[in-house]
Amino acid sequence: MSLNIYLPPPAEKVERPRIAQRVAAVCGLAGLVLAWAVLLLPCAVWLLFSLVFNRLQSAPVRQQA
């Protein structure tokens, strides 16, 4: 048994992504980042607010003698 590996001849042109494909990829990646930011930012703000609010509520009241 032998393993045949296809190697293109050196004269064959290698396909490279065009500018439109690159722009579409960058826009898609930016859209994903924006979607995660829109989803996670309110969750992070809510979590921070609830932690601070709970800490303020559970702080013991100091009585002066």
Short mmCIF file of N, CA and C in Angstrom, two decimals:
data_model
loop_
_atom_site.label_atom_id
_atom_site.label_comp_id
_atom_site.label_asym_id
_atom_site.label_seq_id
_atom_site.Cartn_x
_atom_site.Cartn_y
_atom_site.Cartn_z
N MET A 1 0.84 -1.18 0.00
CA MET A 1 0.00 0.00 0.00
C MET A 1 0.88 1.23 0.00
N SER A 2 0.46 2.18 -0.77
CA SER A 2 1.21 3.44 -0.79
C SER A 2 0.23 4.59 -0.66
N LEU A 3 0.73 5.65 -0.11
CA LEU A 3 -0.08 6.85 0.09
C LEU A 3 0.24 7.83 -1.02
N ASN A 4 -0.77 8.20 -1.79
CA ASN A 4 -0.57 9.16 -2.86
C ASN A 4 -0.99 10.54 -2.39
N ILE A 5 -0.06 11.46 -2.39
CA ILE A 5 -0.33 12.83 -1.98
C ILE A 5 -0.32 13.69 -3.23
N TYR A 6 -1.41 14.44 -3.42
CA TYR A 6 -1.51 15.29 -4.60
C TYR A 6 -0.74 16.58 -4.35
N LEU A 7 0.22 16.84 -5.20
CA LEU A 7 0.94 18.10 -5.17
C LEU A 7 0.70 18.80 -6.50
N PRO A 8 0.13 20.00 -6.48
CA PRO A 8 -0.12 20.69 -7.74
C PRO A 8 1.19 21.07 -8.41
N PRO A 9 1.19 21.05 -9.72
CA PRO A 9 2.41 21.47 -10.41
C PRO A 9 2.70 22.94 -10.12
N PRO A 10 3.96 23.34 -10.12
CA PRO A 10 4.31 24.72 -9.76
C PRO A 10 3.72 25.76 -10.70
N ALA A 11 3.38 25.39 -11.92
CA ALA A 11 2.84 26.36 -12.87
C ALA A 11 1.37 26.68 -12.58
N GLU A 12 0.70 25.84 -11.80
CA GLU A 12 -0.72 26.05 -11.52
C GLU A 12 -0.88 27.23 -10.55
N LYS A 13 -1.80 28.12 -10.88
CA LYS A 13 -2.01 29.32 -10.06
C LYS A 13 -2.79 28.95 -8.80
N VAL A 14 -2.33 29.44 -7.67
CA VAL A 14 -3.00 29.19 -6.40
C VAL A 14 -4.08 30.25 -6.21
N GLU A 15 -5.29 29.79 -5.89
CA GLU A 15 -6.40 30.72 -5.71
C GLU A 15 -6.25 31.46 -4.39
N ARG A 16 -6.32 32.77 -4.45
CA ARG A 16 -6.22 33.61 -3.26
C ARG A 16 -7.55 34.32 -3.07
N PRO A 17 -7.91 34.60 -1.82
CA PRO A 17 -9.18 35.29 -1.59
C PRO A 17 -9.16 36.70 -2.18
N ARG A 18 -10.26 37.05 -2.80
CA ARG A 18 -10.36 38.38 -3.39
C ARG A 18 -10.70 39.39 -2.32
N ILE A 19 -10.66 40.66 -2.70
CA ILE A 19 -10.91 41.74 -1.74
C ILE A 19 -12.33 41.66 -1.20
N ALA A 20 -13.29 41.27 -2.04
CA ALA A 20 -14.68 41.17 -1.57
C ALA A 20 -14.82 40.08 -0.52
N GLN A 21 -14.12 38.97 -0.70
CA GLN A 21 -14.18 37.90 0.29
C GLN A 21 -13.54 38.34 1.60
N ARG A 22 -12.46 39.08 1.51
CA ARG A 22 -11.80 39.57 2.72
C ARG A 22 -12.69 40.56 3.46
N VAL A 23 -13.33 41.47 2.72
CA VAL A 23 -14.22 42.45 3.34
C VAL A 23 -15.40 41.74 4.00
N ALA A 24 -15.95 40.74 3.32
CA ALA A 24 -17.08 39.99 3.89
C ALA A 24 -16.65 39.26 5.16
N ALA A 25 -15.45 38.71 5.16
CA ALA A 25 -14.97 38.00 6.35
C ALA A 25 -14.77 38.97 7.52
N VAL A 26 -14.22 40.14 7.24
CA VAL A 26 -14.00 41.13 8.29
C VAL A 26 -15.34 41.63 8.83
N CYS A 27 -16.29 41.88 7.94
CA CYS A 27 -17.62 42.34 8.38
C CYS A 27 -18.32 41.26 9.21
N GLY A 28 -18.19 40.02 8.80
CA GLY A 28 -18.79 38.93 9.56
C GLY A 28 -18.18 38.80 10.95
N LEU A 29 -16.87 38.93 11.02
CA LEU A 29 -16.20 38.86 12.32
C LEU A 29 -16.59 40.04 13.20
N ALA A 30 -16.67 41.22 12.61
CA ALA A 30 -17.09 42.40 13.37
C ALA A 30 -18.53 42.24 13.86
N GLY A 31 -19.38 41.66 13.04
CA GLY A 31 -20.76 41.41 13.44
C GLY A 31 -20.86 40.44 14.61
N LEU A 32 -20.03 39.40 14.58
CA LEU A 32 -20.03 38.46 15.70
C LEU A 32 -19.56 39.12 16.99
N VAL A 33 -18.52 39.92 16.89
CA VAL A 33 -18.01 40.62 18.07
C VAL A 33 -19.07 41.58 18.61
N LEU A 34 -19.73 42.30 17.72
CA LEU A 34 -20.78 43.23 18.14
C LEU A 34 -21.95 42.49 18.78
N ALA A 35 -22.32 41.36 18.21
CA ALA A 35 -23.43 40.58 18.77
C ALA A 35 -23.09 40.08 20.17
N TRP A 36 -21.88 39.60 20.37
CA TRP A 36 -21.47 39.15 21.70
C TRP A 36 -21.42 40.32 22.67
N ALA A 37 -20.97 41.48 22.20
CA ALA A 37 -20.92 42.65 23.08
C ALA A 37 -22.33 43.07 23.49
N VAL A 38 -23.26 43.05 22.54
CA VAL A 38 -24.64 43.43 22.84
C VAL A 38 -25.27 42.42 23.80
N LEU A 39 -24.90 41.16 23.67
CA LEU A 39 -25.46 40.14 24.55
C LEU A 39 -24.81 40.17 25.93
N LEU A 40 -23.50 40.32 25.98
CA LEU A 40 -22.79 40.19 27.25
C LEU A 40 -22.72 41.47 28.05
N LEU A 41 -22.75 42.62 27.41
CA LEU A 41 -22.64 43.88 28.14
C LEU A 41 -23.79 44.09 29.12
N PRO A 42 -25.05 43.92 28.72
CA PRO A 42 -26.13 44.06 29.71
C PRO A 42 -26.03 43.03 30.84
N CYS A 43 -25.60 41.82 30.52
CA CYS A 43 -25.44 40.80 31.56
C CYS A 43 -24.37 41.21 32.55
N ALA A 44 -23.27 41.75 32.06
CA ALA A 44 -22.18 42.17 32.95
C ALA A 44 -22.62 43.35 33.81
N VAL A 45 -23.35 44.30 33.23
CA VAL A 45 -23.83 45.45 34.00
C VAL A 45 -24.81 45.00 35.07
N TRP A 46 -25.73 44.10 34.70
CA TRP A 46 -26.69 43.59 35.68
C TRP A 46 -25.99 42.84 36.81
N LEU A 47 -25.00 42.02 36.47
CA LEU A 47 -24.28 41.28 37.49
C LEU A 47 -23.53 42.22 38.43
N LEU A 48 -22.87 43.22 37.87
CA LEU A 48 -22.14 44.18 38.69
C LEU A 48 -23.10 44.94 39.61
N PHE A 49 -24.22 45.40 39.06
CA PHE A 49 -25.21 46.13 39.86
C PHE A 49 -25.76 45.26 40.98
N SER A 50 -26.09 44.01 40.66
CA SER A 50 -26.67 43.14 41.69
C SER A 50 -25.64 42.82 42.77
N LEU A 51 -24.38 42.64 42.40
CA LEU A 51 -23.36 42.38 43.42
C LEU A 51 -23.17 43.58 44.34
N VAL A 52 -23.12 44.78 43.75
CA VAL A 52 -22.95 45.98 44.57
C VAL A 52 -24.18 46.20 45.43
N PHE A 53 -25.37 46.02 44.88
CA PHE A 53 -26.61 46.23 45.63
C PHE A 53 -26.72 45.25 46.79
N ASN A 54 -26.38 43.99 46.54
CA ASN A 54 -26.44 42.98 47.61
C ASN A 54 -25.40 43.27 48.69
N ARG A 55 -24.25 43.76 48.30
CA ARG A 55 -23.22 44.07 49.29
C ARG A 55 -23.66 45.25 50.16
N LEU A 56 -24.30 46.25 49.53
CA LEU A 56 -24.76 47.40 50.30
C LEU A 56 -25.89 47.00 51.25
N GLN A 57 -26.74 46.09 50.83
CA GLN A 57 -27.85 45.65 51.67
C GLN A 57 -27.38 44.81 52.84
N SER A 58 -26.38 43.98 52.63
CA SER A 58 -25.95 43.07 53.68
C SER A 58 -24.88 43.67 54.58
N ALA A 59 -24.49 44.93 54.35
CA ALA A 59 -23.48 45.56 55.21
C ALA A 59 -24.08 45.78 56.59
N PRO A 60 -23.38 45.37 57.64
CA PRO A 60 -23.93 45.55 58.99
C PRO A 60 -23.96 47.03 59.37
N VAL A 61 -25.00 47.40 60.08
CA VAL A 61 -25.15 48.78 60.53
C VAL A 61 -24.38 48.93 61.83
N ARG A 62 -23.46 49.87 61.86
CA ARG A 62 -22.65 50.08 63.07
C ARG A 62 -23.39 50.99 64.04
N GLN A 63 -23.47 50.56 65.27
CA GLN A 63 -24.12 51.37 66.30
C GLN A 63 -23.05 52.00 67.17
N GLN A 64 -23.24 53.25 67.43
CA GLN A 64 -22.28 53.95 68.29
C GLN A 64 -22.72 53.83 69.74
N ALA A 65 -21.76 53.61 70.61
CA ALA A 65 -22.09 53.45 72.04
C ALA A 65 -22.14 54.77 72.74
#
